[in-house]
Short mmCIF file of C-alpha atoms and ligand atoms in Angstrom, two decimals:
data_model
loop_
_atom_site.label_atom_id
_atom_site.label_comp_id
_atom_site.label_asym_id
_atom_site.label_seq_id
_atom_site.Cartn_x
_atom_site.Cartn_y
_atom_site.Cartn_z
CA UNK A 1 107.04 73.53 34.48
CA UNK A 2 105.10 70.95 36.36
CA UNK A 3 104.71 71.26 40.39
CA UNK A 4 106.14 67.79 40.57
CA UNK A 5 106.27 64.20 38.88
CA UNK A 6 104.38 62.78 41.87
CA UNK A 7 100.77 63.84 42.26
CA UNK A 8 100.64 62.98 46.30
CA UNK A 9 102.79 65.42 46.99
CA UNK A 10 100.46 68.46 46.11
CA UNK A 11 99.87 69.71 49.34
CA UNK A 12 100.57 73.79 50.63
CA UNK A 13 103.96 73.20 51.96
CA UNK A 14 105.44 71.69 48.69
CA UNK A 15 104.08 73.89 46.82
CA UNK A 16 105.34 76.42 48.91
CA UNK A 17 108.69 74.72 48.51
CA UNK A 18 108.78 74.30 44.74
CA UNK A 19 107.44 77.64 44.28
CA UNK A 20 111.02 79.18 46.85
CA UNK A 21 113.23 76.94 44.55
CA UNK A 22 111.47 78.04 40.99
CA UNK A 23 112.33 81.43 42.12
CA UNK A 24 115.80 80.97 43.04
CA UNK A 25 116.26 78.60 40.32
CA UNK A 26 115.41 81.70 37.95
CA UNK A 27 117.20 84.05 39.61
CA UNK A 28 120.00 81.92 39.50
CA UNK A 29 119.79 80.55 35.63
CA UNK A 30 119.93 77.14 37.06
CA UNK A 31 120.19 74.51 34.48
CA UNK A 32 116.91 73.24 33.34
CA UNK A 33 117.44 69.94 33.44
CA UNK A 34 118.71 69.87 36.96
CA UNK A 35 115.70 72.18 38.06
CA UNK A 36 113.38 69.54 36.64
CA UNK A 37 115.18 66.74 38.54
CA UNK A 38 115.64 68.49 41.82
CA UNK A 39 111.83 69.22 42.12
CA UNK A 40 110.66 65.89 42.57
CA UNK A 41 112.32 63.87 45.49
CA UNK A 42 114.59 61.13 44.93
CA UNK A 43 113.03 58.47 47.10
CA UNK A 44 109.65 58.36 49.17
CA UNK A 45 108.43 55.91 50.92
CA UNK A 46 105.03 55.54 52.51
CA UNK A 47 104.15 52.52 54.86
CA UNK A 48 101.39 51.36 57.01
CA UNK A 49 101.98 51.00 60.64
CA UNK A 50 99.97 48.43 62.37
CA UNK A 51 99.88 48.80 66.08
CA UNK A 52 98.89 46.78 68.96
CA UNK A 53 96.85 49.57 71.21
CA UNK A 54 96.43 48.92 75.03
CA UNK A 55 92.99 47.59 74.83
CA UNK A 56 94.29 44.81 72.38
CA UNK A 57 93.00 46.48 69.11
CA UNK A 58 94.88 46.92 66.17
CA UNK A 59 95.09 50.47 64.73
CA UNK A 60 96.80 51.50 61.77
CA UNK A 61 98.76 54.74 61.38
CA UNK A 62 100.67 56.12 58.26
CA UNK A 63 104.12 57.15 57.66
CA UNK A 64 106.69 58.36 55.64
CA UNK A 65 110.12 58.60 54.73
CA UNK A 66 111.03 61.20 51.79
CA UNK A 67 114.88 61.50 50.62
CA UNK A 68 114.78 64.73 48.71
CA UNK A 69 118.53 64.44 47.54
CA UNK A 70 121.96 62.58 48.19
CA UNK A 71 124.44 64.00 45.84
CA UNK A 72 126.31 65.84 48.15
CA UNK A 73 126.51 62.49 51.19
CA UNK A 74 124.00 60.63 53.53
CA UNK A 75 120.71 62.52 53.48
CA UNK A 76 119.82 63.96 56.74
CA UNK A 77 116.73 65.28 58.68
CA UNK A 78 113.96 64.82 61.51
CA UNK A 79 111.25 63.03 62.02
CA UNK A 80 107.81 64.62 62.76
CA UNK A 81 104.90 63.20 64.51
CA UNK A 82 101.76 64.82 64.34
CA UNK A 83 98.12 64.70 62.85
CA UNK A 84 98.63 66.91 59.99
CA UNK A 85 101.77 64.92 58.39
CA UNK A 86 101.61 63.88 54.82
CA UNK A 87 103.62 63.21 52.07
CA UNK A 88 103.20 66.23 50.39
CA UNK A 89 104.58 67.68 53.66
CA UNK A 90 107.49 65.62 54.46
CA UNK A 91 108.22 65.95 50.63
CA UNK A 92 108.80 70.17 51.24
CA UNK A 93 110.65 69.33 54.46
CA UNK A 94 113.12 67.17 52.69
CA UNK A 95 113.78 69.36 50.27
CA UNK A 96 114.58 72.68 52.38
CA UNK A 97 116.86 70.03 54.54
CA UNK A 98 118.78 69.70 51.46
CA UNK A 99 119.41 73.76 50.99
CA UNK A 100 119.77 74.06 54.47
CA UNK A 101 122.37 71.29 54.69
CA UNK A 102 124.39 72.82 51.52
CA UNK A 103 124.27 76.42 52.43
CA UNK A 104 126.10 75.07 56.11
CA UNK A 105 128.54 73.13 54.35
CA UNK A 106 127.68 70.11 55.85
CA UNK A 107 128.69 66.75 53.43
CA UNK A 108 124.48 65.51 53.57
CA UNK A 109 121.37 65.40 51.04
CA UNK A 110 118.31 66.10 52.67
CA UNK A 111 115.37 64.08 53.95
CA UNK A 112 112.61 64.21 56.25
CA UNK A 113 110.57 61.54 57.66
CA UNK A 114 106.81 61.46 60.04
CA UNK A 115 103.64 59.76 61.26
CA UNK A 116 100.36 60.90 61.23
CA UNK A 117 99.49 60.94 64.77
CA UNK A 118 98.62 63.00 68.12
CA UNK A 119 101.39 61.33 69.99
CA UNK A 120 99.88 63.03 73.03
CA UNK A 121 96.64 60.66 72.64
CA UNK A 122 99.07 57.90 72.85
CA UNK A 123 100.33 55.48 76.19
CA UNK A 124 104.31 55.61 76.50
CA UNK A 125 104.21 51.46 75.22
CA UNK A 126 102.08 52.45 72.44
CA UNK A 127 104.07 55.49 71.36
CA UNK A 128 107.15 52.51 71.60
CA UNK A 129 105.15 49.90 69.64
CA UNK A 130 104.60 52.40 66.72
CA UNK A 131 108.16 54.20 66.68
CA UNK A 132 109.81 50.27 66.77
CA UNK A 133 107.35 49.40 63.86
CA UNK A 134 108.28 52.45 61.56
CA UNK A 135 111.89 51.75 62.19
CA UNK A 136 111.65 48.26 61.11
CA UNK A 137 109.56 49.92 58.00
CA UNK A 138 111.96 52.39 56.35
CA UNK A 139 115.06 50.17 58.08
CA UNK A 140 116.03 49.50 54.48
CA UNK A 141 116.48 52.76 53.29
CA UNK A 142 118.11 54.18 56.37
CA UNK A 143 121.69 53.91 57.86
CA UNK A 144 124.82 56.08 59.20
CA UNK A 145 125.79 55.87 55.64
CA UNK A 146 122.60 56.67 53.93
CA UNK A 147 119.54 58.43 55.67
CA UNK A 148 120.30 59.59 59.14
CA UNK A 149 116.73 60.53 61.18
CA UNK A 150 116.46 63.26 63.82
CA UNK A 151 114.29 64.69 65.73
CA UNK A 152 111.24 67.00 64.82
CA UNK A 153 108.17 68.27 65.62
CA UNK A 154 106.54 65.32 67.90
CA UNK A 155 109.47 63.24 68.60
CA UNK A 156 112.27 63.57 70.82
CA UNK A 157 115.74 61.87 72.57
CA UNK A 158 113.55 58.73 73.88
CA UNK A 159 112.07 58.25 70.05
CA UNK A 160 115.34 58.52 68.63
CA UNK A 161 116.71 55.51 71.36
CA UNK A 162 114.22 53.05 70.18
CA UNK A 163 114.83 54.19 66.72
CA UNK A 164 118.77 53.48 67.41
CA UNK A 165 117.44 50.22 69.37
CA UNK A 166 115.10 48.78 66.42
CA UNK A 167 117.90 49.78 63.71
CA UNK A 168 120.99 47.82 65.99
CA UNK A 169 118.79 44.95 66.60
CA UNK A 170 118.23 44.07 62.78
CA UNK A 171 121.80 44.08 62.18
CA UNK A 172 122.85 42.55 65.77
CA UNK A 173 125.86 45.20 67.16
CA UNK A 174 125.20 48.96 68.39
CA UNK A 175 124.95 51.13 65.28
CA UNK A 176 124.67 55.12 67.20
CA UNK A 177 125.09 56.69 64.10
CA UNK A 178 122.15 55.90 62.44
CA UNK A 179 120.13 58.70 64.14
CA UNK A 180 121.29 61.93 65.72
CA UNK A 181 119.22 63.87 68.90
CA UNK A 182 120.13 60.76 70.61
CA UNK A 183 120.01 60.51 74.51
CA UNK A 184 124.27 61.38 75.91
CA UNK A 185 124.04 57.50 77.08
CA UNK A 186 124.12 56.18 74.29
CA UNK A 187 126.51 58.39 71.93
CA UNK A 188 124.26 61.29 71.92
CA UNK A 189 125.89 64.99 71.93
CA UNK A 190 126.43 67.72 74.28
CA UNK A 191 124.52 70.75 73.19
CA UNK A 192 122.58 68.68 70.15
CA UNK A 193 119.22 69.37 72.44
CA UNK A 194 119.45 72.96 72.83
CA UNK A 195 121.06 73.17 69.45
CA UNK A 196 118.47 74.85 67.53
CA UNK A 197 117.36 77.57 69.94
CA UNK A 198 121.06 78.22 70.52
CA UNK A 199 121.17 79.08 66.64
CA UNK A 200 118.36 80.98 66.40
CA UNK A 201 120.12 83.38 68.77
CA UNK A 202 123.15 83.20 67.28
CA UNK A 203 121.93 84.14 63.77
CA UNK A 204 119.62 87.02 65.90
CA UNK A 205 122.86 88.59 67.28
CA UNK A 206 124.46 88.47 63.89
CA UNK A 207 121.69 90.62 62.06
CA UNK A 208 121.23 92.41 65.22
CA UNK A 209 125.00 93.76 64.81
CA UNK A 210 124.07 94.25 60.76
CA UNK A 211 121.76 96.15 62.10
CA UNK A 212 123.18 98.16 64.57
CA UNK A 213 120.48 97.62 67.20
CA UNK A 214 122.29 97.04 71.17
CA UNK A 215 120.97 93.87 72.51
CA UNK A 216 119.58 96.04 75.92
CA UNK A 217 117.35 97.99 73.35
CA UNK A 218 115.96 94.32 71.92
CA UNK A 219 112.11 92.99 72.63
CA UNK A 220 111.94 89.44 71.42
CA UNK A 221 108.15 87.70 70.80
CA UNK A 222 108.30 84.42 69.94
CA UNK A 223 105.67 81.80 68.56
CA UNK A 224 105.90 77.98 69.79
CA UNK A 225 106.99 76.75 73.02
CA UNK A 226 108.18 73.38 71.79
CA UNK A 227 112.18 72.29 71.98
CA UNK A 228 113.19 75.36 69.37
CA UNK A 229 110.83 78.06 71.29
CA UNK A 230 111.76 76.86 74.60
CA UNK A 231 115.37 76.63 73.96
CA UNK A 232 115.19 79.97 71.94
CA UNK A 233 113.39 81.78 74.74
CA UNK A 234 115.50 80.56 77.52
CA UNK A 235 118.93 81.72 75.92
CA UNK A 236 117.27 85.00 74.66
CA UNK A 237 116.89 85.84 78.30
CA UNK A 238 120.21 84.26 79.47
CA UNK A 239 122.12 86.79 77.38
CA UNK A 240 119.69 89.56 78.28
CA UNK A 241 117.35 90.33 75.57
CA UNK A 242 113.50 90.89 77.14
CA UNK A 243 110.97 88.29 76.05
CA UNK A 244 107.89 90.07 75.53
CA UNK A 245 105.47 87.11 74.07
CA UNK A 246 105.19 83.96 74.10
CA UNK A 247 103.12 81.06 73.00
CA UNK A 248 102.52 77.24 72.79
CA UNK A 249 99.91 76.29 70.04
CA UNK A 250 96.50 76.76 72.19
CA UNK A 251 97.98 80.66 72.45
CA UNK A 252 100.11 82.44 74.84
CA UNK A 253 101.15 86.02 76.56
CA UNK A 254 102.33 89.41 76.10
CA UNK A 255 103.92 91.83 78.68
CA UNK A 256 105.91 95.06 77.07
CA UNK A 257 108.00 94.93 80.08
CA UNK A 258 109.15 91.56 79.60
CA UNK A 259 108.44 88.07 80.82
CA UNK A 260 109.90 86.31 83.24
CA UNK A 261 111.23 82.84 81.44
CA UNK A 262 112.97 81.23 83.62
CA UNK A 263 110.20 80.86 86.50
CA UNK A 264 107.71 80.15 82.75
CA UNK A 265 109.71 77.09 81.95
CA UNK A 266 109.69 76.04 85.95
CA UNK A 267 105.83 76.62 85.79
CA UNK A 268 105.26 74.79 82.59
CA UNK A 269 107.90 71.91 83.21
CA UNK A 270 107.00 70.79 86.67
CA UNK A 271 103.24 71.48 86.89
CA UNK A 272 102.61 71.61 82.82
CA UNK A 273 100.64 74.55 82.94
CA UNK A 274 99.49 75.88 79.04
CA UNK A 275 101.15 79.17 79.06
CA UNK A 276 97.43 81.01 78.04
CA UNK A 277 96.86 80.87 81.70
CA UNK A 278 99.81 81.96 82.89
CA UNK A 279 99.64 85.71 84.89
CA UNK A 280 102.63 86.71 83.67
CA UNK A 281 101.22 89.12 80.69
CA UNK A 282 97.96 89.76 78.72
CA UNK A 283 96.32 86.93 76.96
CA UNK A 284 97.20 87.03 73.36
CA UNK A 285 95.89 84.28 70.58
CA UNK A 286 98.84 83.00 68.13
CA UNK A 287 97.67 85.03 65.54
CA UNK A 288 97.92 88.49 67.52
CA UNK A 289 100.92 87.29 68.98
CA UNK A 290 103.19 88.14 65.62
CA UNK A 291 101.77 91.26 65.40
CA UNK A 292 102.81 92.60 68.64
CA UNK A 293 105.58 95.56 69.16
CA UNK A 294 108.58 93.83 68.95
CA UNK A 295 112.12 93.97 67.65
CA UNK A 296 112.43 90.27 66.34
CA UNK A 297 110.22 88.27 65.75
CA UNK A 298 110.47 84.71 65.84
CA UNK A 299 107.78 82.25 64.43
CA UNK A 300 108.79 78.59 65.94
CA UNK A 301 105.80 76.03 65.36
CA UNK A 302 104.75 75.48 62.62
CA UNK A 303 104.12 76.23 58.21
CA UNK A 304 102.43 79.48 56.84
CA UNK A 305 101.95 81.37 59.70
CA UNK A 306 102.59 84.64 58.31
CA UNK A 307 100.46 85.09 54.85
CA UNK A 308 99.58 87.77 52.67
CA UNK A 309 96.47 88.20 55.32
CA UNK A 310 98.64 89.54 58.00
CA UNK A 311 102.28 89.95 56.70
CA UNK A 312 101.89 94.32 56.31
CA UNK A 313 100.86 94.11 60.35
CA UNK A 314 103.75 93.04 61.10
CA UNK A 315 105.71 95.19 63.39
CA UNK A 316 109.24 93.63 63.97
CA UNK A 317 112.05 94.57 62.64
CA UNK A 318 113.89 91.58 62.17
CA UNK A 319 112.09 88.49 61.21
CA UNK A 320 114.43 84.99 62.88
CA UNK A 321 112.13 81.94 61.00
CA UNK A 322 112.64 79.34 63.66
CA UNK A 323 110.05 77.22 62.09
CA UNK A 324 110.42 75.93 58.95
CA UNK A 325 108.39 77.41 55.98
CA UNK A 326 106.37 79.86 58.22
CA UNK A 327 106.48 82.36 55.66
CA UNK A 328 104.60 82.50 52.35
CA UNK A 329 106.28 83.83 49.35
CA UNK A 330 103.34 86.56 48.96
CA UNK A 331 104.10 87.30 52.42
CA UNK A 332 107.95 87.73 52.12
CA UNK A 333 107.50 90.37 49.49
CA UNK A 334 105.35 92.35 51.91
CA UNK A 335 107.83 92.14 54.60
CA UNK A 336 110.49 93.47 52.35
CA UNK A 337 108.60 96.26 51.24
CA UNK A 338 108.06 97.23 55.04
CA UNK A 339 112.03 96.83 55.24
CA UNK A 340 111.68 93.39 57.65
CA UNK A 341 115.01 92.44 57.71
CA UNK A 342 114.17 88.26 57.03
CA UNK A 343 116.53 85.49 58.36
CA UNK A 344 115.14 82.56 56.32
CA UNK A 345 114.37 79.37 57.91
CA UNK A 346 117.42 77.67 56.51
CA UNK A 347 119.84 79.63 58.07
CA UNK A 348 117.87 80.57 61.16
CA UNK A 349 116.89 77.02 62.38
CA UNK A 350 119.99 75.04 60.96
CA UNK A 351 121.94 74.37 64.42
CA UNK A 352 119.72 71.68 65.13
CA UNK A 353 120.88 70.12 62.08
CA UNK A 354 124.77 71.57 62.49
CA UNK A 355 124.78 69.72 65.74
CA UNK A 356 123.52 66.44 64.54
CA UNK A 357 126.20 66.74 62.12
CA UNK A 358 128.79 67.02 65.28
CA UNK A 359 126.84 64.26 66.30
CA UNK A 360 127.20 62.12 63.76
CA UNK A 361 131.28 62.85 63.44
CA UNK A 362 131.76 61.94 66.93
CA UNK A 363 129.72 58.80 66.62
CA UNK A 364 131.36 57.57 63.85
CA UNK A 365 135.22 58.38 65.47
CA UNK A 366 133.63 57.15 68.74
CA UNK A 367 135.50 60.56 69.60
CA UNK A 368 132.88 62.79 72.37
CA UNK A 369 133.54 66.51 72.15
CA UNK A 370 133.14 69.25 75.21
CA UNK A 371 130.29 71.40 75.37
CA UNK A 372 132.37 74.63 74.53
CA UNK A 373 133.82 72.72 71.32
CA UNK A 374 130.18 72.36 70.26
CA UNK A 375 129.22 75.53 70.95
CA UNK A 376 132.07 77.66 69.08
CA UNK A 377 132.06 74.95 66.35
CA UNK A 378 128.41 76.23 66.10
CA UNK A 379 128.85 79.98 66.10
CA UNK A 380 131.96 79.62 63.56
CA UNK A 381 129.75 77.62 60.58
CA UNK A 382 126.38 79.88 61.68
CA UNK A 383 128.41 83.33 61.41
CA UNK A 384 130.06 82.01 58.18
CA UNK A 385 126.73 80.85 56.57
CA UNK A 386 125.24 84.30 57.68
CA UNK A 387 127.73 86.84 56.35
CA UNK A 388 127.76 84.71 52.95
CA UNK A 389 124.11 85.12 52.81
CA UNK A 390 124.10 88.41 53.77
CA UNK A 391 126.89 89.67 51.11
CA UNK A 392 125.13 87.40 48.30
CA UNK A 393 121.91 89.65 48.90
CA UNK A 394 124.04 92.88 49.23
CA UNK A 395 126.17 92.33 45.48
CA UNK A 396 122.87 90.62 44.40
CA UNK A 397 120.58 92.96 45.18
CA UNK A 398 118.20 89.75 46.38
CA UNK A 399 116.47 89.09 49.75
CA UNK A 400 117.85 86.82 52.16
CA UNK A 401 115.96 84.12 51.95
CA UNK A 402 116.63 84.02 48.01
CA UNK A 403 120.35 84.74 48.75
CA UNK A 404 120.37 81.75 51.22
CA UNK A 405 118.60 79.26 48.89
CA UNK A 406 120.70 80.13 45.83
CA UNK A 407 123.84 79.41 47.83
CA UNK A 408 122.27 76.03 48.66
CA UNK A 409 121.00 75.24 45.18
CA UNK A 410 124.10 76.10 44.02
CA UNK A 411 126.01 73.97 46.24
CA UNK A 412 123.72 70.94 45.34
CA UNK A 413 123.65 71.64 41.57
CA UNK A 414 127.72 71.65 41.66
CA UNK A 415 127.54 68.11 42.78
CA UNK A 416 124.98 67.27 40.52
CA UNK A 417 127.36 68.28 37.65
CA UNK A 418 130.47 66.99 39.08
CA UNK A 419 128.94 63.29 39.08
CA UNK A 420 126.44 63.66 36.14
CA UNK A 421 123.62 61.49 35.51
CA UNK A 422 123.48 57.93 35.92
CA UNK A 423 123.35 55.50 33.88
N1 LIG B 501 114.38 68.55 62.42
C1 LIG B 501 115.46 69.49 62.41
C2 LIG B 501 115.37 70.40 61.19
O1 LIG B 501 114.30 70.64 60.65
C3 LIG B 501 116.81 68.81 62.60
C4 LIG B 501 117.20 67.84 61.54
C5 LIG B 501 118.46 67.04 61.85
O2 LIG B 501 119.09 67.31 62.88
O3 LIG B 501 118.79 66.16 61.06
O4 LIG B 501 116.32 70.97 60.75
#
């Protein structure tokens, strides 16, 4: 079967995406003619952003907005900015939003949207001027009943206002729904920042009780320092677990004794020191840093990070895939011939997602929640989604990562039958 109907899109991430859902979609006997449909994306769009710079130029950036699949509600997911987005790209990241989506039970499709850019190279107004202008671009296709953005890689709560902004000033009243990640002011949710990291530990205690392991006896190294490796590391050491390595994508540190996190995110918040140079620990590049003694390991930056060049170095025991697609499918079968016990990225990194559903219900019943409501409400569908996974791969005798995506294919292809194909 073809890669996909759209050439663009053949770039390493899709393919690693097509080649995750061929497999499941074997596994699974999924019905040919839905497996042909579902690996192509329902809608992309790519537009040209013009921008007024500071120095009165005009530059012109690219971006994108790919809606994998809608049969099951709204599609849903983030919006990355960075200098290696492209369609291909956003095309994979739409299409694990739609597993990841089904296998919580959450009522969206899946999307994914981003810019080509190193936001860092750009002034506050211009970063404005260029988020405003890609608003106005994919406003057609976008709406609290149709495509609902987030944030990603790159973007954050202020991106997300002026997204909210652009959208509520085409149609002239305040529209909050139409993105989640959303600053509290303005019908943003308690919890939705956090919300990521916060599952990533969740899921971690889960398989760490599979496991049998006692949190006091748990070394945690994790790769990324951006709002999921952050968050992550912070509430790892909150509930006691010892950080051993970190890193943020020049490199980072390693101390067997454990890291001191807190006083990290101080250092790194208020005088924005790289972590590299920290004193903390021993210098470590990102590469060494997932090879390091540890009992989970969590990758949280960026795609195929762990590869058939490094995957049998590997010395974790658990592997929690903050990141999404960090793990190539040569790789996986190395890690489960060494016994890694995998939590696959769309279970480990969905309460970023679970959240903006929360989100997204409170903002349409202009109903706000309390923190703890989020928080349990979070553990509840994460637990669920994990012990369903984890007693598919027993009965199956599958991995979890191809336990997880056939109970999201599934999900998706049950729709998919129950409305049948139009016209
Ligand atoms: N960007 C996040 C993800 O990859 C969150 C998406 C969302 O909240 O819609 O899951």
């Amino acid at each position: 079967m073809s890669l996909s109907v759209i050439p663009e899109l053949d770039q390493p991430e899709f393919r690693l995406a097509v080649a995750q859902f061929d497999q499941a979609a074997k596994a699974m006997h999924l019905d040919p003619n839905l497996h042909e449909r579902l690996k192509s994306p329902q809608r992309s769009l790519s537009v040209s952003l013009p921008v007024r710079m500071d120095d009165g130029n005009v530059k012109v950036f690219m971006g994108y907005r790919v809606q994998h699949d809608s049969a099951r509600g709204p599609s849903k997911g983030g919006i990355r900015y960075h200098q290696d987005v492209n369609l291909g790209e956003v095309a994979a990241l739409a299409m694990w939003m739609t597993w990841k989506t089904a296998l919580a039970g959450l009522p969206f499709g899946g999307a994914k949207g981003g810019i080509t850019v190193h936001a860092a190279d750009l002034s506050l107004g211009e970063l404005e001027r260029l988020t405003r202008r890609y608003a106005a671009e994919i406003f057609p296709i976008i709406g609290p009943d149709k495509d609902i953005p987030a944030p990603d890689i790159g973007t954050n709560a202020q991106v997300m206002a002026w997204l909210m902004d652009t959208y509520s000033q085409q149609v002239g009243y305040a529209v909050p729904g139409v993105v989640t990640g959303k600053p509290l002011s303005i019908g943003g949710s308690l919890g939705r920042e956090e919300a990521t990291g916060r599952g990533v530990v969740d899921v971690t205690l889960e398989a760490l009780k599979h496991l049998k392991i006692n949190l006091a006896d748990t070394s945690v190294a994790i790769q990324g320092f951006g709002n999921v490796g952050a968050h992550t590391a912070h509430i790892m050491s909150q509930i006691g677990a010892k950080v051993v390595a970190i890193s943020d994508h020049i490199g980072g540190i390693y101390n067997p004794k454990g890291l001191d996190i807190p006083e990290i995110i101080r250092i790194h918040k208020e005088e924005g020191q790289r972590i590299h140079t920290m004193k903390f620990g021993d210098k470590v590049t990102n590469e060494e840093l997932l090879t390091v003694n540890c009992t989970v390991l969590i990758p949280a930056a960026v795609a195929e990070q762990i590869t058939i060049k490094n995957a049998d170095r590997l010395l974790c025991r658990i592997l929690t895939e903050g990141a999404n697609g960090p793990t190539t499918l040569e790789a996986d079968q190395i890690l489960e011939e060494k016994g890694i016990f995998t939590i696959p990225d769309i279970l480990a990194n969905s309460g970023g997602v679970i959240v903006s559903y929360f989100e997204w219900v409170q903002d349409v019943q202009r109903f706000f929640w309390k923190d703890m409501d989020i928080r349990d409400r979070l553990k509840d569908i994460l637990a669920s989604a994990f012990q369903r996974t984890l007693s598919f791969s027993q009965t199956q005798k599958t991995n979890m990562r191809m336990a997880a995506l056939i109970n999201g294919i599934d999900r998706v292809a049950q729709a998919h039958l129950a409305r049948g194909l139009y016209p």
